[in-house]
Short mmCIF file of N, CA and C in Angstrom, two decimals:
data_model
loop_
_atom_site.label_atom_id
_atom_site.label_comp_id
_atom_site.label_asym_id
_atom_site.label_seq_id
_atom_site.Cartn_x
_atom_site.Cartn_y
_atom_site.Cartn_z
N MET A 12 59.01 4.84 -13.59
CA MET A 12 58.48 5.37 -14.65
C MET A 12 57.38 6.42 -14.32
N SER A 13 57.99 7.43 -15.53
CA SER A 13 57.06 9.15 -14.57
C SER A 13 55.96 8.79 -15.47
N ILE A 14 55.14 9.70 -15.10
CA ILE A 14 53.77 9.82 -16.27
C ILE A 14 53.95 10.78 -17.16
N GLN A 15 53.74 11.02 -18.47
CA GLN A 15 54.20 10.99 -19.76
C GLN A 15 52.54 11.62 -20.35
N SER A 16 52.76 12.43 -20.98
CA SER A 16 51.40 13.00 -21.69
C SER A 16 50.78 11.83 -23.18
N PRO A 17 49.68 12.30 -23.23
CA PRO A 17 49.58 10.54 -24.38
C PRO A 17 50.19 11.79 -25.19
N ALA A 18 50.06 9.97 -26.10
CA ALA A 18 50.63 11.22 -28.02
C ALA A 18 49.70 11.90 -28.48
N ALA A 19 50.48 12.54 -29.45
CA ALA A 19 49.46 13.76 -29.88
C ALA A 19 48.67 12.85 -30.43
N GLY A 20 47.00 13.96 -30.75
CA GLY A 20 46.40 13.17 -31.50
C GLY A 20 45.66 11.99 -31.16
N TRP A 21 45.13 11.44 -30.05
CA TRP A 21 44.96 10.22 -29.29
C TRP A 21 43.45 10.63 -28.53
N PHE A 22 42.84 11.30 -28.46
CA PHE A 22 42.08 12.03 -28.42
C PHE A 22 40.95 12.40 -29.86
N LYS A 23 39.75 11.15 -30.27
CA LYS A 23 39.25 11.15 -31.17
C LYS A 23 37.24 11.55 -30.43
N ALA A 24 36.70 12.77 -30.86
CA ALA A 24 35.21 12.69 -31.11
C ALA A 24 34.95 11.98 -31.66
N PRO A 25 33.72 11.60 -29.98
CA PRO A 25 32.58 11.37 -30.63
C PRO A 25 31.71 11.12 -31.83
N SER A 26 31.35 9.70 -32.65
CA SER A 26 30.87 10.34 -33.37
C SER A 26 29.62 8.76 -33.41
N GLY A 27 28.77 8.72 -34.74
CA GLY A 27 27.90 7.50 -35.19
C GLY A 27 27.34 7.84 -33.54
N SER A 28 26.76 6.22 -33.35
CA SER A 28 25.51 5.64 -32.28
C SER A 28 26.44 6.29 -31.12
N GLU A 29 27.81 6.77 -31.18
CA GLU A 29 28.11 6.59 -29.68
C GLU A 29 27.55 8.39 -28.98
N ARG A 30 28.02 9.21 -30.36
CA ARG A 30 27.27 10.33 -30.11
C ARG A 30 25.56 10.43 -29.28
N VAL A 31 25.23 9.55 -30.26
CA VAL A 31 23.32 9.19 -29.68
C VAL A 31 23.12 8.76 -28.02
N TRP A 32 24.42 7.81 -27.98
CA TRP A 32 24.20 7.35 -26.47
C TRP A 32 24.44 8.27 -25.27
N ILE A 33 25.55 9.05 -26.14
CA ILE A 33 26.37 10.84 -25.02
C ILE A 33 25.11 11.33 -24.40
N GLY A 34 24.29 11.46 -25.86
CA GLY A 34 23.28 12.63 -26.27
C GLY A 34 22.22 12.12 -25.47
N ILE A 35 21.26 10.84 -25.34
CA ILE A 35 20.80 10.14 -24.16
C ILE A 35 21.15 10.23 -22.68
N ALA A 36 22.13 9.81 -22.27
CA ALA A 36 22.97 9.65 -20.85
C ALA A 36 22.70 11.54 -20.38
N MET A 37 22.63 11.66 -21.35
CA MET A 37 23.24 14.07 -20.81
C MET A 37 21.96 14.46 -20.74
N ALA A 38 20.40 13.45 -21.43
CA ALA A 38 19.44 14.48 -21.28
C ALA A 38 18.36 13.45 -19.64
N TRP A 39 18.91 12.51 -19.75
CA TRP A 39 18.92 11.50 -18.65
C TRP A 39 19.04 11.69 -17.84
N CYS A 40 20.91 12.36 -17.07
CA CYS A 40 21.30 12.88 -16.45
C CYS A 40 20.32 14.70 -15.79
N ILE A 41 20.07 15.13 -16.77
CA ILE A 41 18.97 16.74 -16.67
C ILE A 41 17.60 16.27 -16.04
N VAL A 42 17.06 15.16 -16.49
CA VAL A 42 15.72 14.68 -15.99
C VAL A 42 15.52 14.72 -14.37
N MET A 43 17.04 13.61 -14.59
CA MET A 43 17.17 12.90 -12.96
C MET A 43 17.25 13.76 -11.76
N THR A 44 18.30 14.85 -12.36
CA THR A 44 18.31 16.21 -11.38
C THR A 44 17.16 17.27 -11.33
N ILE A 45 16.55 17.07 -12.52
CA ILE A 45 15.28 17.85 -11.95
C ILE A 45 14.13 17.22 -11.45
N ALA A 46 14.31 15.72 -11.13
CA ALA A 46 13.29 15.05 -10.48
C ALA A 46 13.52 15.37 -9.26
N MET A 47 14.66 15.55 -8.70
CA MET A 47 14.94 14.98 -7.31
C MET A 47 14.69 16.37 -6.48
N PRO A 48 14.45 17.59 -7.16
CA PRO A 48 13.82 18.51 -6.04
C PRO A 48 12.90 18.52 -6.45
N TYR A 49 11.78 18.15 -7.33
CA TYR A 49 10.27 17.89 -7.51
C TYR A 49 9.54 17.06 -6.36
N TRP A 50 10.80 15.55 -6.48
CA TRP A 50 9.92 14.95 -5.39
C TRP A 50 10.20 15.07 -4.48
N LEU A 51 11.52 16.20 -4.03
CA LEU A 51 11.69 15.97 -2.90
C LEU A 51 10.38 16.89 -1.72
N PHE A 52 9.87 18.07 -2.69
CA PHE A 52 8.81 19.11 -2.54
C PHE A 52 7.24 18.22 -2.72
N PHE A 53 7.31 17.88 -3.87
CA PHE A 53 5.92 17.55 -3.99
C PHE A 53 5.82 16.05 -3.88
N GLY A 54 6.56 15.09 -3.83
CA GLY A 54 6.34 13.54 -3.51
C GLY A 54 5.55 13.40 -2.62
N LYS A 55 5.06 13.76 -1.70
CA LYS A 55 4.25 13.55 -0.94
C LYS A 55 5.31 11.92 0.17
N GLN A 56 6.10 11.74 0.51
CA GLN A 56 6.59 10.81 0.74
C GLN A 56 8.16 11.34 2.10
N ASN A 57 7.76 12.04 2.15
CA ASN A 57 9.03 12.54 2.51
C ASN A 57 9.21 12.75 4.33
N SER A 58 9.21 12.20 4.75
CA SER A 58 8.92 12.78 6.82
C SER A 58 9.04 14.54 6.96
N THR A 59 8.57 15.06 8.21
CA THR A 59 8.61 15.82 8.65
C THR A 59 9.57 16.09 9.35
N GLY A 60 11.14 15.34 9.08
CA GLY A 60 12.00 15.82 9.86
C GLY A 60 12.02 16.37 11.15
N GLU A 61 11.35 15.59 11.83
CA GLU A 61 11.38 16.19 13.53
C GLU A 61 11.36 14.20 13.94
N ALA A 62 12.93 14.34 15.02
CA ALA A 62 13.47 13.55 15.07
C ALA A 62 14.48 14.49 16.71
N TYR A 63 14.44 13.87 17.58
CA TYR A 63 14.65 14.24 19.34
C TYR A 63 15.55 13.47 20.20
N ARG A 64 16.18 13.47 20.24
CA ARG A 64 17.44 12.22 21.29
C ARG A 64 16.71 12.37 22.38
N VAL A 65 16.72 10.40 22.29
CA VAL A 65 16.17 10.43 23.85
C VAL A 65 17.10 8.98 23.97
N THR A 66 17.04 8.55 25.29
CA THR A 66 17.11 6.87 25.32
C THR A 66 16.88 5.82 24.95
N PRO A 67 16.99 4.82 24.65
CA PRO A 67 16.01 3.68 24.66
C PRO A 67 15.79 2.67 25.93
N ALA A 68 15.85 3.68 26.79
CA ALA A 68 14.88 3.36 28.51
C ALA A 68 13.65 4.23 28.45
N ASP A 69 14.17 5.29 27.71
CA ASP A 69 13.13 6.67 27.96
C ASP A 69 12.11 6.20 27.03
N PHE A 70 12.46 5.89 26.04
CA PHE A 70 11.21 6.02 24.43
C PHE A 70 10.54 4.13 24.94
N ALA A 71 11.18 3.50 25.67
CA ALA A 71 10.25 2.46 26.25
C ALA A 71 9.34 2.35 27.20
N ALA A 72 9.90 3.80 27.73
CA ALA A 72 8.92 3.88 29.68
C ALA A 72 7.60 4.58 28.37
N ARG A 73 7.78 5.28 27.45
CA ARG A 73 6.98 5.74 26.73
C ARG A 73 6.47 5.41 25.83
N VAL A 74 6.38 4.24 25.11
CA VAL A 74 5.69 2.99 24.65
C VAL A 74 4.81 2.37 25.67
N GLY A 75 5.79 1.91 26.84
CA GLY A 75 4.87 0.80 27.58
C GLY A 75 3.47 2.21 28.61
N THR A 76 3.32 3.03 28.73
CA THR A 76 2.34 4.34 29.28
C THR A 76 1.52 4.22 28.17
N PHE A 77 1.61 4.22 26.58
CA PHE A 77 0.98 4.50 25.11
C PHE A 77 0.29 2.91 25.95
N VAL A 78 1.30 2.08 25.74
CA VAL A 78 0.23 0.32 25.47
C VAL A 78 -0.58 0.69 26.75
N GLU A 79 -0.60 1.00 27.95
CA GLU A 79 -1.55 0.55 29.13
C GLU A 79 -2.61 1.73 28.45
N SER A 80 -2.30 2.71 28.87
CA SER A 80 -3.45 3.21 28.48
C SER A 80 -4.24 3.91 27.15
N HIS A 81 -3.81 2.53 25.97
CA HIS A 81 -4.73 2.70 24.88
C HIS A 81 -4.64 1.51 24.25
N LYS A 82 -4.81 0.02 24.72
CA LYS A 82 -4.52 -1.23 24.67
C LYS A 82 -6.74 -0.97 24.12
N VAL A 83 -6.57 -2.12 23.05
CA VAL A 83 -7.90 -2.03 22.76
C VAL A 83 -7.80 -3.52 22.41
N GLY A 84 -7.04 -4.59 22.66
CA GLY A 84 -7.55 -5.96 21.77
C GLY A 84 -5.91 -6.71 21.91
N GLU A 85 -5.16 -7.61 21.29
CA GLU A 85 -4.14 -8.37 21.15
C GLU A 85 -4.15 -9.18 20.01
N LEU A 86 -3.18 -9.24 19.21
CA LEU A 86 -3.08 -10.03 18.01
C LEU A 86 -1.68 -10.82 18.19
N GLN A 87 -1.93 -12.28 18.51
CA GLN A 87 -0.71 -13.20 18.21
C GLN A 87 0.11 -12.40 19.28
N GLY A 88 -0.43 -12.09 20.41
CA GLY A 88 0.55 -11.85 21.76
C GLY A 88 0.91 -10.60 21.74
N VAL A 89 0.46 -9.87 20.43
CA VAL A 89 1.10 -8.40 20.00
C VAL A 89 -0.01 -7.89 20.82
N PRO A 90 0.10 -6.44 21.95
CA PRO A 90 -1.30 -5.74 21.72
C PRO A 90 -1.30 -4.65 20.63
N ILE A 91 -2.59 -4.74 21.08
CA ILE A 91 -3.68 -3.79 19.96
C ILE A 91 -3.80 -2.44 20.07
N VAL A 92 -2.99 -1.13 20.13
CA VAL A 92 -3.36 -0.02 20.66
C VAL A 92 -3.96 0.99 19.76
N GLU A 93 -5.06 1.49 20.12
CA GLU A 93 -5.99 2.86 19.72
C GLU A 93 -5.42 3.87 19.93
N PRO A 94 -4.60 4.89 19.06
CA PRO A 94 -4.54 6.17 19.90
C PRO A 94 -5.80 7.29 19.37
N ALA A 95 -6.02 8.10 20.01
CA ALA A 95 -6.71 9.20 19.72
C ALA A 95 -6.90 10.13 19.04
N PRO A 96 -7.69 9.99 17.98
CA PRO A 96 -7.45 10.84 16.77
C PRO A 96 -6.86 11.99 16.73
N GLY A 97 -5.90 12.54 15.97
CA GLY A 97 -5.57 13.86 15.85
C GLY A 97 -3.71 13.50 17.03
N GLY A 98 -3.82 12.50 17.80
CA GLY A 98 -3.19 12.03 19.39
C GLY A 98 -1.48 11.10 18.62
N ASP A 99 -1.06 10.80 19.24
CA ASP A 99 0.43 10.37 18.97
C ASP A 99 0.57 9.15 19.31
N ALA A 100 1.42 8.56 18.92
CA ALA A 100 1.29 6.89 18.46
C ALA A 100 2.34 6.64 18.42
N TYR A 101 2.93 5.59 19.72
CA TYR A 101 4.16 4.99 19.47
C TYR A 101 4.96 3.73 19.01
N LEU A 102 5.65 3.37 18.26
CA LEU A 102 5.92 2.04 17.43
C LEU A 102 7.12 2.05 17.98
N LEU A 103 7.51 0.94 18.21
CA LEU A 103 8.82 0.76 19.31
C LEU A 103 9.65 -0.58 18.07
N ALA A 104 10.86 -0.30 17.46
CA ALA A 104 11.59 -1.76 16.97
C ALA A 104 12.68 -2.35 17.70
N ARG A 105 12.49 -3.39 17.65
CA ARG A 105 13.46 -3.73 18.92
C ARG A 105 13.76 -5.34 17.72
N MET A 106 15.27 -6.52 18.13
CA MET A 106 15.23 -7.53 17.01
C MET A 106 14.11 -8.47 17.40
N TRP A 107 13.58 -9.06 16.64
CA TRP A 107 12.94 -8.68 15.80
C TRP A 107 10.82 -9.07 15.71
N GLN A 108 11.08 -7.48 15.98
CA GLN A 108 9.78 -7.37 16.36
C GLN A 108 9.21 -5.72 16.00
N TRP A 109 8.01 -5.52 15.25
CA TRP A 109 7.50 -4.16 15.92
C TRP A 109 6.61 -4.07 16.95
N PHE A 110 6.43 -2.58 17.99
CA PHE A 110 5.71 -3.45 18.83
C PHE A 110 5.04 -1.96 19.23
N PRO A 111 3.83 -1.89 19.38
CA PRO A 111 2.50 -2.75 19.17
C PRO A 111 2.50 -2.59 17.75
N VAL A 112 0.97 -3.20 18.06
CA VAL A 112 0.24 -2.81 16.42
C VAL A 112 -0.82 -1.58 17.16
N LEU A 113 -0.42 -1.20 16.06
CA LEU A 113 -1.34 -0.09 15.87
C LEU A 113 -2.51 0.15 15.19
N LYS A 114 -3.96 0.87 15.64
CA LYS A 114 -5.49 0.71 14.93
C LYS A 114 -5.49 2.01 15.05
N LEU A 115 -5.40 2.59 14.18
CA LEU A 115 -5.50 3.98 13.65
C LEU A 115 -7.32 4.00 12.35
N ARG A 116 -6.96 5.53 12.64
CA ARG A 116 -8.83 5.65 11.88
C ARG A 116 -8.28 5.90 10.78
N LYS A 117 -9.09 6.04 9.27
CA LYS A 117 -9.19 6.56 7.66
C LYS A 117 -9.66 7.75 7.64
N GLY A 118 -8.68 8.70 7.34
CA GLY A 118 -8.55 10.15 7.38
C GLY A 118 -8.26 11.06 8.64
N GLN A 119 -7.80 10.67 9.78
CA GLN A 119 -7.33 11.05 10.95
C GLN A 119 -5.72 11.01 10.87
N THR A 120 -5.38 12.12 11.13
CA THR A 120 -3.67 12.23 11.30
C THR A 120 -3.62 11.70 12.48
N TYR A 121 -2.14 11.60 12.44
CA TYR A 121 -1.31 10.79 13.89
C TYR A 121 0.37 11.47 14.22
N ARG A 122 0.56 11.80 14.78
CA ARG A 122 1.99 12.38 15.10
C ARG A 122 3.04 10.38 15.38
N VAL A 123 2.93 9.77 14.39
CA VAL A 123 3.96 8.58 14.69
C VAL A 123 5.67 8.62 15.50
N HIS A 124 4.90 8.02 16.29
CA HIS A 124 6.71 8.76 17.34
C HIS A 124 7.51 7.00 17.04
N ILE A 125 8.88 6.22 16.39
CA ILE A 125 9.42 5.66 15.84
C ILE A 125 10.44 5.80 16.66
N SER A 126 10.94 4.37 16.84
CA SER A 126 12.72 4.38 17.47
C SER A 126 13.57 3.07 17.34
N SER A 127 13.97 2.66 17.68
CA SER A 127 14.67 1.48 17.88
C SER A 127 15.72 1.37 19.25
N MET A 128 15.38 0.34 19.76
CA MET A 128 15.47 -0.16 21.38
C MET A 128 17.16 -0.72 21.07
N ASP A 129 17.36 -1.15 20.27
CA ASP A 129 18.97 -2.05 19.48
C ASP A 129 20.45 -1.11 18.62
N LEU A 130 19.47 -1.84 17.55
CA LEU A 130 20.14 -1.09 16.33
C LEU A 130 19.57 -0.49 15.21
N GLN A 131 19.99 -0.20 14.48
CA GLN A 131 19.10 0.42 12.82
C GLN A 131 18.48 -0.32 12.97
N HIS A 132 17.38 -0.65 12.41
CA HIS A 132 16.25 -1.11 10.91
C HIS A 132 16.05 -0.22 10.80
N GLY A 133 15.03 -0.81 9.15
CA GLY A 133 14.09 0.03 8.04
C GLY A 133 12.75 -0.55 8.41
N PHE A 134 12.39 0.65 8.57
CA PHE A 134 10.71 1.19 8.42
C PHE A 134 9.84 1.32 7.07
N SER A 135 9.39 -0.26 6.28
CA SER A 135 8.77 -0.10 5.17
C SER A 135 7.30 -0.28 5.32
N LEU A 136 6.49 0.37 5.12
CA LEU A 136 4.92 -0.01 5.03
C LEU A 136 4.26 -0.07 3.60
N GLN A 137 4.07 -1.93 3.86
CA GLN A 137 3.63 -2.34 2.75
C GLN A 137 1.95 -2.04 2.18
N PRO A 138 1.29 -2.39 1.83
CA PRO A 138 2.02 -2.35 -0.42
C PRO A 138 2.27 -0.90 -0.38
N LEU A 139 2.88 0.56 0.77
CA LEU A 139 2.65 1.40 0.07
C LEU A 139 4.27 1.43 -0.08
N ASN A 140 4.76 3.02 -0.71
CA ASN A 140 5.83 2.69 -0.79
C ASN A 140 6.62 3.63 0.36
N MET A 141 6.70 3.35 1.63
CA MET A 141 7.02 4.48 2.04
C MET A 141 8.45 3.54 2.94
N ASN A 142 9.53 4.19 3.43
CA ASN A 142 11.00 3.72 3.63
C ASN A 142 11.13 4.98 4.74
N PHE A 143 11.36 4.09 5.80
CA PHE A 143 12.23 4.79 6.22
C PHE A 143 13.60 4.48 7.68
N GLN A 144 14.42 5.02 7.90
CA GLN A 144 15.40 4.30 8.84
C GLN A 144 15.13 4.96 10.05
N VAL A 145 15.50 3.98 10.81
CA VAL A 145 14.75 3.60 12.00
C VAL A 145 16.39 3.55 13.07
N LEU A 146 16.00 5.05 14.17
CA LEU A 146 18.08 4.63 14.68
C LEU A 146 17.71 4.65 15.99
N PRO A 147 18.46 3.56 16.78
CA PRO A 147 18.96 3.92 18.56
C PRO A 147 19.02 5.49 19.02
N THR A 148 18.33 5.99 20.00
CA THR A 148 18.58 7.04 20.82
C THR A 148 17.82 8.64 20.07
N TYR A 149 17.07 8.16 18.53
CA TYR A 149 16.13 8.90 17.97
C TYR A 149 14.68 8.72 18.35
N ASP A 150 14.13 9.36 18.36
CA ASP A 150 12.50 9.88 17.97
C ASP A 150 12.16 10.46 17.54
N HIS A 151 11.75 9.52 15.73
CA HIS A 151 11.98 10.06 14.76
C HIS A 151 10.14 10.71 14.93
N VAL A 152 9.64 11.45 14.54
CA VAL A 152 8.15 11.00 14.00
C VAL A 152 7.34 11.67 12.81
N LEU A 153 6.72 11.05 12.20
CA LEU A 153 6.33 10.82 11.25
C LEU A 153 4.62 11.15 11.58
N THR A 154 4.38 12.39 10.40
CA THR A 154 2.55 12.71 10.89
C THR A 154 2.06 12.01 9.56
N LEU A 155 1.28 11.24 10.17
CA LEU A 155 0.29 10.49 8.98
C LEU A 155 -0.97 10.44 9.19
N THR A 156 -1.24 10.28 7.49
CA THR A 156 -2.89 10.39 8.00
C THR A 156 -3.57 9.48 6.29
N PRO A 157 -3.71 8.20 7.08
CA PRO A 157 -4.96 7.33 6.43
C PRO A 157 -5.04 7.40 5.44
N THR A 158 -5.63 7.25 4.12
CA THR A 158 -6.12 7.05 2.87
C THR A 158 -6.91 6.73 2.59
N SER A 159 -6.60 4.76 3.02
CA SER A 159 -7.47 4.16 2.97
C SER A 159 -7.57 3.30 4.07
N ALA A 160 -8.60 2.46 4.32
CA ALA A 160 -8.40 0.70 5.11
C ALA A 160 -8.43 -0.04 4.45
N GLY A 161 -8.02 -0.59 6.14
CA GLY A 161 -7.11 -1.79 5.23
C GLY A 161 -6.61 -2.37 6.58
N GLU A 162 -5.72 -3.65 6.23
CA GLU A 162 -4.57 -4.14 6.93
C GLU A 162 -2.93 -3.66 6.63
N PHE A 163 -1.85 -2.81 6.86
CA PHE A 163 -0.81 -2.12 6.55
C PHE A 163 0.09 -3.62 7.25
N THR A 164 0.94 -4.42 6.57
CA THR A 164 2.21 -4.63 7.00
C THR A 164 4.00 -3.37 7.35
N ILE A 165 4.36 -4.01 8.13
CA ILE A 165 5.94 -3.11 8.17
C ILE A 165 6.57 -4.04 8.39
N VAL A 166 7.60 -4.29 7.29
CA VAL A 166 8.43 -4.88 7.53
C VAL A 166 10.39 -3.99 7.38
N CYS A 167 11.16 -4.96 8.30
CA CYS A 167 12.01 -4.56 8.47
C CYS A 167 13.01 -4.27 7.14
N ASN A 168 13.55 -3.31 6.55
CA ASN A 168 14.68 -3.68 5.45
C ASN A 168 15.96 -2.95 5.44
N GLU A 169 16.55 -3.00 6.44
CA GLU A 169 17.62 -3.01 6.83
C GLU A 169 17.66 -4.10 7.80
N PHE A 170 19.38 -5.02 7.07
CA PHE A 170 19.76 -6.51 7.98
C PHE A 170 20.16 -6.08 9.19
N CYS A 171 19.30 -6.55 9.76
CA CYS A 171 19.40 -6.41 11.76
C CYS A 171 19.72 -7.52 12.10
N GLY A 172 19.98 -8.57 11.17
CA GLY A 172 20.68 -9.85 12.33
C GLY A 172 19.64 -11.33 12.05
N ILE A 173 20.41 -12.29 12.51
CA ILE A 173 19.31 -13.40 11.66
C ILE A 173 17.99 -13.57 11.64
N GLY A 174 17.67 -12.82 12.56
CA GLY A 174 15.77 -12.86 12.74
C GLY A 174 15.35 -12.17 11.73
N HIS A 175 16.07 -11.59 11.29
CA HIS A 175 15.84 -10.26 10.37
C HIS A 175 14.69 -10.55 9.80
N HIS A 176 14.46 -11.61 9.33
CA HIS A 176 12.96 -11.82 7.57
C HIS A 176 12.09 -12.32 9.00
N LEU A 177 11.90 -12.68 10.35
CA LEU A 177 10.65 -11.97 10.89
C LEU A 177 10.13 -11.38 11.31
N MET A 178 10.92 -10.10 11.17
CA MET A 178 10.63 -8.68 11.89
C MET A 178 9.66 -7.98 11.43
N THR A 179 8.29 -8.24 11.38
CA THR A 179 7.30 -7.77 10.63
C THR A 179 6.53 -7.33 11.77
N GLY A 180 5.99 -6.05 11.51
CA GLY A 180 4.65 -5.80 12.43
C GLY A 180 3.10 -5.41 11.73
N ARG A 181 2.19 -4.58 12.49
CA ARG A 181 0.87 -4.61 11.85
C ARG A 181 0.31 -2.89 12.43
N ILE A 182 -0.17 -2.17 11.38
CA ILE A 182 -0.79 -1.00 11.42
C ILE A 182 -2.62 -1.98 10.61
N LEU A 183 -3.36 -1.24 11.55
CA LEU A 183 -4.98 -1.69 11.17
C LEU A 183 -5.56 -0.11 10.80
N VAL A 184 -5.58 -0.35 9.63
CA VAL A 184 -6.67 1.33 9.93
C VAL A 184 -8.36 0.59 8.99
N GLU A 185 -9.09 1.49 10.18
CA GLU A 185 -10.63 1.14 10.26
C GLU A 185 -11.29 2.58 9.48
N GLU A 186 -12.20 2.57 8.98
CA GLU A 186 -12.59 3.80 8.53
C GLU A 186 -13.82 4.38 9.47
#
C-alpha cells in the first residue's frame, strides 16, 4: 500500500473551545520561552560553569589533605571540616556518602569543589532548591555564599544503587 494524500476537505479549522485551548497553549509556550533565558541570567541558581578534569585518586588526595588541615570535629564518624572564609572547600561523593561535613560561615564566599569517586550522583541541597549533577573525573567548582545560618542536608537525587536512599551529607552554617 502506498502513501496517499488525504481526501479533500479533511482539514477543519479549530473552532470554539478548541481555539481557546490552542491560544492558552501558545501563550504558555511564549511565557516559558521568555522565562528560560531570564532564569539563566537572573535566577542565581546556576553554577559558575567552572569544571576541571581530575582523576578520582587525585581528587581523593586533595580531599584528604583538606580534611587533615581543616578538621574541627566529628559528626557520626564523619569529620567536620571548616575552611578559611573565602577559601576552597572539598566535598566528595561516593557510594553512599557525602564526605566530609562542611562547616561554613554565613556571609562568607567559598569555592566548593565537588567530585565523585565512582559514578554519577546528584547534589541536592535541602531545603534550598539547589541541584547539581556530580560526575567522576570532573572537579566541579561551585561558588557559594551562605545567606542564612543552620544545618543543611545534602541528598543524592540521582539513583546510584541499592544504598542511594542512605546517601546524605551535611553543611553547617554558623553566624
